[in-house]
Amino acid sequence: MIPREVKSIQWMAFLLMSCFIGVTIGSFQAQHHGHNTLTERTTPMPSLGYISPAYFDITMPRNVTALVGKSAYLSCRVRNLGNKTVAWVRHRDIHVLTIGTYTYTSDQRFQTTHHKDTDEWTLHIKWAQPRDAGTYECQISSVPIRSYTVTLSVVVPTATILGGPDLYVDKGSTINLTCAIRFSPEPPAYIFWYHQDEVISYDSTRGGVSVITEKGEVTTSYLLLQ
């Protein structure tokens, strides 16, 4: 007859063994192929998705020139915008002009356009005036706020005859006049020369009239009269 204390010790040992085996089986799965083996069973860890933050395409122009009375277009390109919004802010008075495609100023000359198949947000200023010149910020509603600055210049093209206003030439010699056109966002398509408020005709019966134009940042037109 086994003493009661010995039975208790054996029962505790059995419980401990059962507990140990139970914990082990929680991590391993038994397979029977003629003999018992233990194969590890793993549970994959859930992957945490990473979303890249929104950022600006820094290749977009930071300086824009517009003619007085014409439209000005300031653009920024935002990558990975996600659920964030884009706003255009006038820097000089920290005035929010637009958020998304909605205008938040009483000056209805300002509006933002955006096409769903592009990443560009363009601030359109109608009938640009000299007072519109300055710095504008394209902002992303992130924390902290990210911004991309664009500087607008509003200009009036000028045409100046070099050496003027009075020029003196010898009678019978060739007249060579040079006109420089400055502050034009792009070279002018046409240049007209006037004499006493009348357009000089290159097809005049007088003949001897020719014009040579060199286009560039400063467009130069040469009038030759023989």
PDB file of C-alpha atoms in Angstrom:
ATOM      1  CA  MET A   1       0.000   0.000   0.000  1.00  0.00           C
ATOM      2  CA  ILE A   2       1.388   3.355  -1.106  1.00  0.00           C
ATOM      3  CA  PRO A   3       1.322   6.054   1.520  1.00  0.00           C
ATOM      4  CA  ARG A   4      -1.055   8.976   0.833  1.00  0.00           C
ATOM      5  CA  GLU A   5       1.813  11.504   0.768  1.00  0.00           C
ATOM      6  CA  VAL A   6       3.585   9.558  -1.982  1.00  0.00           C
ATOM      7  CA  LYS A   7       0.347   9.450  -4.015  1.00  0.00           C
ATOM      8  CA  SER A   8      -0.007  13.222  -3.669  1.00  0.00           C
ATOM      9  CA  ILE A   9       3.543  13.789  -4.916  1.00  0.00           C
ATOM     10  CA  GLN A  10       2.980  11.485  -7.891  1.00  0.00           C
ATOM     11  CA  TRP A  11      -0.320  13.262  -8.746  1.00  0.00           C
ATOM     12  CA  MET A  12       1.377  16.679  -8.618  1.00  0.00           C
ATOM     13  CA  ALA A  13       4.128  15.380 -10.877  1.00  0.00           C
ATOM     14  CA  PHE A  14       1.482  14.141 -13.332  1.00  0.00           C
ATOM     15  CA  LEU A  15      -0.259  17.524 -13.312  1.00  0.00           C
ATOM     16  CA  LEU A  16       3.006  19.353 -13.910  1.00  0.00           C
ATOM     17  CA  MET A  17       3.842  16.997 -16.768  1.00  0.00           C
ATOM     18  CA  SER A  18       0.393  17.445 -18.265  1.00  0.00           C
ATOM     19  CA  CYS A  19       0.683  21.215 -17.988  1.00  0.00           C
ATOM     20  CA  PHE A  20       4.110  21.159 -19.616  1.00  0.00           C
ATOM     21  CA  ILE A  21       2.886  18.956 -22.439  1.00  0.00           C
ATOM     22  CA  GLY A  22      -0.206  21.113 -22.901  1.00  0.00           C
ATOM     23  CA  VAL A  23       1.896  24.243 -23.283  1.00  0.00           C
ATOM     24  CA  THR A  24       4.229  22.453 -25.661  1.00  0.00           C
ATOM     25  CA  ILE A  25       1.404  21.195 -27.852  1.00  0.00           C
ATOM     26  CA  GLY A  26       0.196  24.776 -28.131  1.00  0.00           C
ATOM     27  CA  SER A  27       3.375  25.528 -30.092  1.00  0.00           C
ATOM     28  CA  PHE A  28       3.852  22.250 -31.898  1.00  0.00           C
ATOM     29  CA  GLN A  29       1.623  19.967 -33.948  1.00  0.00           C
ATOM     30  CA  ALA A  30       2.064  16.175 -33.780  1.00  0.00           C
ATOM     31  CA  GLN A  31       2.370  14.291 -37.080  1.00  0.00           C
ATOM     32  CA  HIS A  32       2.224  10.502 -37.367  1.00  0.00           C
ATOM     33  CA  HIS A  33       4.258   8.866 -40.091  1.00  0.00           C
ATOM     34  CA  GLY A  34       4.965   5.506 -38.510  1.00  0.00           C
ATOM     35  CA  HIS A  35       6.499   7.278 -35.539  1.00  0.00           C
ATOM     36  CA  ASN A  36       5.750  10.425 -33.585  1.00  0.00           C
ATOM     37  CA  THR A  37       7.473  13.671 -34.554  1.00  0.00           C
ATOM     38  CA  LEU A  38       6.903  17.265 -33.539  1.00  0.00           C
ATOM     39  CA  THR A  39       6.746  19.971 -36.193  1.00  0.00           C
ATOM     40  CA  GLU A  40       6.897  23.678 -35.372  1.00  0.00           C
ATOM     41  CA  ARG A  41       3.741  25.651 -36.114  1.00  0.00           C
ATOM     42  CA  THR A  42       4.226  29.383 -36.529  1.00  0.00           C
ATOM     43  CA  THR A  43       1.674  32.181 -36.634  1.00  0.00           C
ATOM     44  CA  PRO A  44       2.580  35.038 -39.027  1.00  0.00           C
ATOM     45  CA  MET A  45       2.843  38.479 -37.452  1.00  0.00           C
ATOM     46  CA  PRO A  46       0.416  41.023 -38.876  1.00  0.00           C
ATOM     47  CA  SER A  47       2.214  43.485 -41.179  1.00  0.00           C
ATOM     48  CA  LEU A  48       1.863  47.172 -40.472  1.00  0.00           C
ATOM     49  CA  GLY A  49       1.152  49.150 -43.679  1.00  0.00           C
ATOM     50  CA  TYR A  50       3.429  52.185 -44.293  1.00  0.00           C
ATOM     51  CA  ILE A  51       2.057  55.142 -46.207  1.00  0.00           C
ATOM     52  CA  SER A  52       4.592  57.570 -47.655  1.00  0.00           C
ATOM     53  CA  PRO A  53       3.928  61.185 -46.608  1.00  0.00           C
ATOM     54  CA  ALA A  54       2.806  63.768 -49.162  1.00  0.00           C
ATOM     55  CA  TYR A  55       5.597  65.761 -50.765  1.00  0.00           C
ATOM     56  CA  PHE A  56       6.177  68.395 -53.467  1.00  0.00           C
ATOM     57  CA  ASP A  57       7.760  67.937 -56.869  1.00  0.00           C
ATOM     58  CA  ILE A  58      10.600  70.460 -56.550  1.00  0.00           C
ATOM     59  CA  THR A  59      11.086  70.634 -60.325  1.00  0.00           C
ATOM     60  CA  MET A  60       8.032  72.894 -60.670  1.00  0.00           C
ATOM     61  CA  PRO A  61       8.804  76.576 -61.504  1.00  0.00           C
ATOM     62  CA  ARG A  62       9.331  78.840 -58.497  1.00  0.00           C
ATOM     63  CA  ASN A  63       9.238  82.072 -60.526  1.00  0.00           C
ATOM     64  CA  VAL A  64       6.377  83.070 -62.806  1.00  0.00           C
ATOM     65  CA  THR A  65       6.024  86.207 -64.936  1.00  0.00           C
ATOM     66  CA  ALA A  66       2.677  87.497 -66.190  1.00  0.00           C
ATOM     67  CA  LEU A  67       1.601  90.463 -68.276  1.00  0.00           C
ATOM     68  CA  VAL A  68      -0.593  93.144 -66.761  1.00  0.00           C
ATOM     69  CA  GLY A  69      -4.212  92.407 -67.613  1.00  0.00           C
ATOM     70  CA  LYS A  70      -3.498  88.812 -68.613  1.00  0.00           C
ATOM     71  CA  SER A  71      -3.915  85.564 -66.685  1.00  0.00           C
ATOM     72  CA  ALA A  72      -1.234  84.273 -64.323  1.00  0.00           C
ATOM     73  CA  TYR A  73      -0.837  80.571 -63.554  1.00  0.00           C
ATOM     74  CA  LEU A  74       1.023  79.323 -60.468  1.00  0.00           C
ATOM     75  CA  SER A  75       1.342  75.551 -60.177  1.00  0.00           C
ATOM     76  CA  CYS A  76       2.524  73.047 -57.601  1.00  0.00           C
ATOM     77  CA  ARG A  77       2.673  69.275 -57.943  1.00  0.00           C
ATOM     78  CA  VAL A  78       1.892  67.153 -54.864  1.00  0.00           C
ATOM     79  CA  ARG A  79       2.754  63.463 -54.680  1.00  0.00           C
ATOM     80  CA  ASN A  80       1.044  60.962 -52.333  1.00  0.00           C
ATOM     81  CA  LEU A  81      -1.585  63.497 -51.266  1.00  0.00           C
ATOM     82  CA  GLY A  82      -3.898  60.821 -49.866  1.00  0.00           C
ATOM     83  CA  ASN A  83      -6.643  62.351 -47.709  1.00  0.00           C
ATOM     84  CA  LYS A  84      -4.784  65.640 -47.231  1.00  0.00           C
ATOM     85  CA  THR A  85      -5.875  68.923 -48.838  1.00  0.00           C
ATOM     86  CA  VAL A  86      -4.022  71.599 -50.802  1.00  0.00           C
ATOM     87  CA  ALA A  87      -4.378  75.329 -50.139  1.00  0.00           C
ATOM     88  CA  TRP A  88      -2.965  78.417 -51.844  1.00  0.00           C
ATOM     89  CA  VAL A  89      -1.998  81.246 -49.483  1.00  0.00           C
ATOM     90  CA  ARG A  90      -0.874  84.801 -50.320  1.00  0.00           C
ATOM     91  CA  HIS A  91       2.285  85.319 -48.301  1.00  0.00           C
ATOM     92  CA  ARG A  92       2.202  89.093 -47.736  1.00  0.00           C
ATOM     93  CA  ASP A  93      -0.972  89.011 -45.633  1.00  0.00           C
ATOM     94  CA  ILE A  94      -1.223  85.242 -44.906  1.00  0.00           C
ATOM     95  CA  HIS A  95      -4.564  85.251 -46.722  1.00  0.00           C
ATOM     96  CA  VAL A  96      -5.998  81.840 -47.635  1.00  0.00           C
ATOM     97  CA  LEU A  97      -7.119  82.179 -51.231  1.00  0.00           C
ATOM     98  CA  THR A  98      -8.267  78.643 -52.017  1.00  0.00           C
ATOM     99  CA  ILE A  99      -8.592  75.254 -50.333  1.00  0.00           C
ATOM    100  CA  GLY A 100      -8.895  72.416 -52.776  1.00  0.00           C
ATOM    101  CA  THR A 101     -10.883  73.878 -55.649  1.00  0.00           C
ATOM    102  CA  TYR A 102     -12.952  76.164 -53.397  1.00  0.00           C
ATOM    103  CA  THR A 103     -12.236  79.910 -53.286  1.00  0.00           C
ATOM    104  CA  TYR A 104     -12.042  81.605 -49.866  1.00  0.00           C
ATOM    105  CA  THR A 105     -11.595  85.221 -50.915  1.00  0.00           C
ATOM    106  CA  SER A 106     -14.029  87.851 -52.112  1.00  0.00           C
ATOM    107  CA  ASP A 107     -11.702  88.556 -55.042  1.00  0.00           C
ATOM    108  CA  GLN A 108     -13.167  86.188 -57.602  1.00  0.00           C
ATOM    109  CA  ARG A 109     -10.160  86.592 -59.873  1.00  0.00           C
ATOM    110  CA  PHE A 110      -8.559  83.773 -57.857  1.00  0.00           C
ATOM    111  CA  GLN A 111      -9.431  80.135 -58.409  1.00  0.00           C
ATOM    112  CA  THR A 112      -7.651  76.780 -58.258  1.00  0.00           C
ATOM    113  CA  THR A 113      -7.972  74.118 -60.910  1.00  0.00           C
ATOM    114  CA  HIS A 114      -7.118  70.438 -60.487  1.00  0.00           C
ATOM    115  CA  HIS A 115      -7.653  67.439 -62.730  1.00  0.00           C
ATOM    116  CA  LYS A 116      -8.100  64.082 -61.018  1.00  0.00           C
ATOM    117  CA  ASP A 117      -5.664  62.337 -63.344  1.00  0.00           C
ATOM    118  CA  THR A 118      -2.807  64.692 -62.377  1.00  0.00           C
ATOM    119  CA  ASP A 119      -0.990  65.770 -59.204  1.00  0.00           C
ATOM    120  CA  GLU A 120      -0.978  69.468 -60.147  1.00  0.00           C
ATOM    121  CA  TRP A 121      -2.851  72.223 -58.330  1.00  0.00           C
ATOM    122  CA  THR A 122      -2.855  75.464 -60.316  1.00  0.00           C
ATOM    123  CA  LEU A 123      -3.752  78.871 -58.900  1.00  0.00           C
ATOM    124  CA  HIS A 124      -5.303  80.931 -61.690  1.00  0.00           C
ATOM    125  CA  ILE A 125      -5.245  84.721 -61.289  1.00  0.00           C
ATOM    126  CA  LYS A 126      -7.385  86.495 -63.868  1.00  0.00           C
ATOM    127  CA  TRP A 127      -6.456  89.957 -65.169  1.00  0.00           C
ATOM    128  CA  ALA A 128      -3.221  90.127 -63.176  1.00  0.00           C
ATOM    129  CA  GLN A 129      -2.389  93.526 -61.677  1.00  0.00           C
ATOM    130  CA  PRO A 130       0.897  94.928 -60.293  1.00  0.00           C
ATOM    131  CA  ARG A 131      -0.494  94.539 -56.751  1.00  0.00           C
ATOM    132  CA  ASP A 132      -0.721  90.776 -57.334  1.00  0.00           C
ATOM    133  CA  ALA A 133       3.062  90.492 -57.547  1.00  0.00           C
ATOM    134  CA  GLY A 134       4.749  88.692 -54.661  1.00  0.00           C
ATOM    135  CA  THR A 135       5.143  85.287 -53.052  1.00  0.00           C
ATOM    136  CA  TYR A 136       2.430  82.644 -52.858  1.00  0.00           C
ATOM    137  CA  GLU A 137       2.501  79.380 -50.903  1.00  0.00           C
ATOM    138  CA  CYS A 138       1.067  76.037 -51.932  1.00  0.00           C
ATOM    139  CA  GLN A 139       0.391  74.236 -48.634  1.00  0.00           C
ATOM    140  CA  ILE A 140      -0.349  70.621 -47.712  1.00  0.00           C
ATOM    141  CA  SER A 141      -2.565  70.079 -44.641  1.00  0.00           C
ATOM    142  CA  SER A 142      -0.024  67.805 -42.968  1.00  0.00           C
ATOM    143  CA  VAL A 143       1.482  68.049 -39.470  1.00  0.00           C
ATOM    144  CA  PRO A 144       3.633  70.042 -39.667  1.00  0.00           C
ATOM    145  CA  ILE A 145       2.300  71.944 -42.685  1.00  0.00           C
ATOM    146  CA  ARG A 146       4.450  71.594 -45.787  1.00  0.00           C
ATOM    147  CA  SER A 147       4.647  74.494 -48.237  1.00  0.00           C
ATOM    148  CA  TYR A 148       6.064  75.272 -51.681  1.00  0.00           C
ATOM    149  CA  THR A 149       6.632  78.932 -52.563  1.00  0.00           C
ATOM    150  CA  VAL A 150       6.138  80.522 -55.976  1.00  0.00           C
ATOM    151  CA  THR A 151       7.027  84.156 -56.735  1.00  0.00           C
ATOM    152  CA  LEU A 152       4.891  86.078 -59.225  1.00  0.00           C
ATOM    153  CA  SER A 153       6.124  89.085 -61.209  1.00  0.00           C
ATOM    154  CA  VAL A 154       3.591  91.226 -63.073  1.00  0.00           C
ATOM    155  CA  VAL A 155       5.174  93.293 -65.826  1.00  0.00           C
ATOM    156  CA  VAL A 156       4.340  95.738 -68.582  1.00  0.00           C
ATOM    157  CA  PRO A 157       6.359  95.093 -71.766  1.00  0.00           C
ATOM    158  CA  THR A 158       8.407  98.073 -72.922  1.00  0.00           C
ATOM    159  CA  ALA A 159       9.664  98.927 -76.406  1.00  0.00           C
ATOM    160  CA  THR A 160      12.563 101.381 -76.603  1.00  0.00           C
ATOM    161  CA  ILE A 161      14.425 102.710 -79.643  1.00  0.00           C
ATOM    162  CA  LEU A 162      18.079 102.679 -78.652  1.00  0.00           C
ATOM    163  CA  GLY A 163      19.907 105.985 -78.961  1.00  0.00           C
ATOM    164  CA  GLY A 164      16.644 107.958 -79.069  1.00  0.00           C
ATOM    165  CA  PRO A 165      14.651 110.040 -78.882  1.00  0.00           C
ATOM    166  CA  ASP A 166      16.608 112.021 -81.516  1.00  0.00           C
ATOM    167  CA  LEU A 167      18.949 110.478 -84.097  1.00  0.00           C
ATOM    168  CA  TYR A 168      20.907 112.263 -86.807  1.00  0.00           C
ATOM    169  CA  VAL A 169      22.044 110.677 -90.079  1.00  0.00           C
ATOM    170  CA  ASP A 170      23.651 111.991 -93.245  1.00  0.00           C
ATOM    171  CA  LYS A 171      21.468 112.575 -96.270  1.00  0.00           C
ATOM    172  CA  GLY A 172      21.406 109.573 -98.567  1.00  0.00           C
ATOM    173  CA  SER A 173      22.904 107.190 -95.990  1.00  0.00           C
ATOM    174  CA  THR A 174      21.247 104.024 -94.693  1.00  0.00           C
ATOM    175  CA  ILE A 175      19.087 104.453 -91.601  1.00  0.00           C
ATOM    176  CA  ASN A 176      19.497 101.681 -89.029  1.00  0.00           C
ATOM    177  CA  LEU A 177      17.117 101.840 -86.062  1.00  0.00           C
ATOM    178  CA  THR A 178      17.189  99.335 -83.202  1.00  0.00           C
ATOM    179  CA  CYS A 179      14.209  98.601 -80.946  1.00  0.00           C
ATOM    180  CA  ALA A 180      14.592  96.530 -77.753  1.00  0.00           C
ATOM    181  CA  ILE A 181      11.500  94.833 -76.270  1.00  0.00           C
ATOM    182  CA  ARG A 182      11.882  93.985 -72.567  1.00  0.00           C
ATOM    183  CA  PHE A 183       9.756  92.466 -69.794  1.00  0.00           C
ATOM    184  CA  SER A 184       7.812  90.188 -72.085  1.00  0.00           C
ATOM    185  CA  PRO A 185       7.157  86.661 -70.741  1.00  0.00           C
ATOM    186  CA  GLU A 186       7.655  85.357 -74.269  1.00  0.00           C
ATOM    187  CA  PRO A 187       8.950  86.869 -77.512  1.00  0.00           C
ATOM    188  CA  PRO A 188       6.238  88.868 -79.308  1.00  0.00           C
ATOM    189  CA  ALA A 189       4.720  87.221 -82.350  1.00  0.00           C
ATOM    190  CA  TYR A 190       4.682  90.489 -84.323  1.00  0.00           C
ATOM    191  CA  ILE A 191       6.584  93.775 -84.199  1.00  0.00           C
ATOM    192  CA  PHE A 192       5.338  96.860 -86.033  1.00  0.00           C
ATOM    193  CA  TRP A 193       7.339  99.970 -86.862  1.00  0.00           C
ATOM    194  CA  TYR A 194       5.542 103.307 -87.114  1.00  0.00           C
ATOM    195  CA  HIS A 195       6.401 106.595 -88.804  1.00  0.00           C
ATOM    196  CA  GLN A 196       4.272 109.515 -87.623  1.00  0.00           C
ATOM    197  CA  ASP A 197       1.509 107.216 -86.390  1.00  0.00           C
ATOM    198  CA  GLU A 198       1.448 105.224 -89.620  1.00  0.00           C
ATOM    199  CA  VAL A 199       2.615 101.625 -89.884  1.00  0.00           C
ATOM    200  CA  ILE A 200       5.667 101.318 -92.110  1.00  0.00           C
ATOM    201  CA  SER A 201       4.868  98.964 -94.973  1.00  0.00           C
ATOM    202  CA  TYR A 202       7.589  96.555 -95.968  1.00  0.00           C
ATOM    203  CA  ASP A 203       5.972  96.281 -99.406  1.00  0.00           C
ATOM    204  CA  SER A 204       6.098 100.026-100.052  1.00  0.00           C
ATOM    205  CA  THR A 205       6.675 101.135-103.652  1.00  0.00           C
ATOM    206  CA  ARG A 206       9.556 103.148-102.269  1.00  0.00           C
ATOM    207  CA  GLY A 207      11.447  99.941-101.578  1.00  0.00           C
ATOM    208  CA  GLY A 208      14.576  99.645 -99.497  1.00  0.00           C
ATOM    209  CA  VAL A 209      12.686  98.758 -96.284  1.00  0.00           C
ATOM    210  CA  SER A 210      13.678  95.664 -94.327  1.00  0.00           C
ATOM    211  CA  VAL A 211      13.276  94.413 -90.760  1.00  0.00           C
ATOM    212  CA  ILE A 212      15.431  91.884 -88.925  1.00  0.00           C
ATOM    213  CA  THR A 213      14.189  90.476 -85.600  1.00  0.00           C
ATOM    214  CA  GLU A 214      16.199  88.529 -83.026  1.00  0.00           C
ATOM    215  CA  LYS A 215      14.006  86.882 -80.403  1.00  0.00           C
ATOM    216  CA  GLY A 216      15.175  86.020 -76.911  1.00  0.00           C
ATOM    217  CA  GLU A 217      14.860  87.190 -73.308  1.00  0.00           C
ATOM    218  CA  VAL A 218      15.234  90.675 -74.808  1.00  0.00           C
ATOM    219  CA  THR A 219      13.801  90.786 -78.327  1.00  0.00           C
ATOM    220  CA  THR A 220      15.597  93.129 -80.712  1.00  0.00           C
ATOM    221  CA  SER A 221      14.167  94.453 -83.973  1.00  0.00           C
ATOM    222  CA  TYR A 222      16.314  96.252 -86.566  1.00  0.00           C
ATOM    223  CA  LEU A 223      14.704  98.586 -89.110  1.00  0.00           C
ATOM    224  CA  LEU A 224      16.836  99.289 -92.177  1.00  0.00           C
ATOM    225  CA  LEU A 225      15.888 102.144 -94.525  1.00  0.00           C
ATOM    226  CA  GLN A 226      17.971 102.683 -97.632  1.00  0.00           C
TER     227      GLN A 226
END
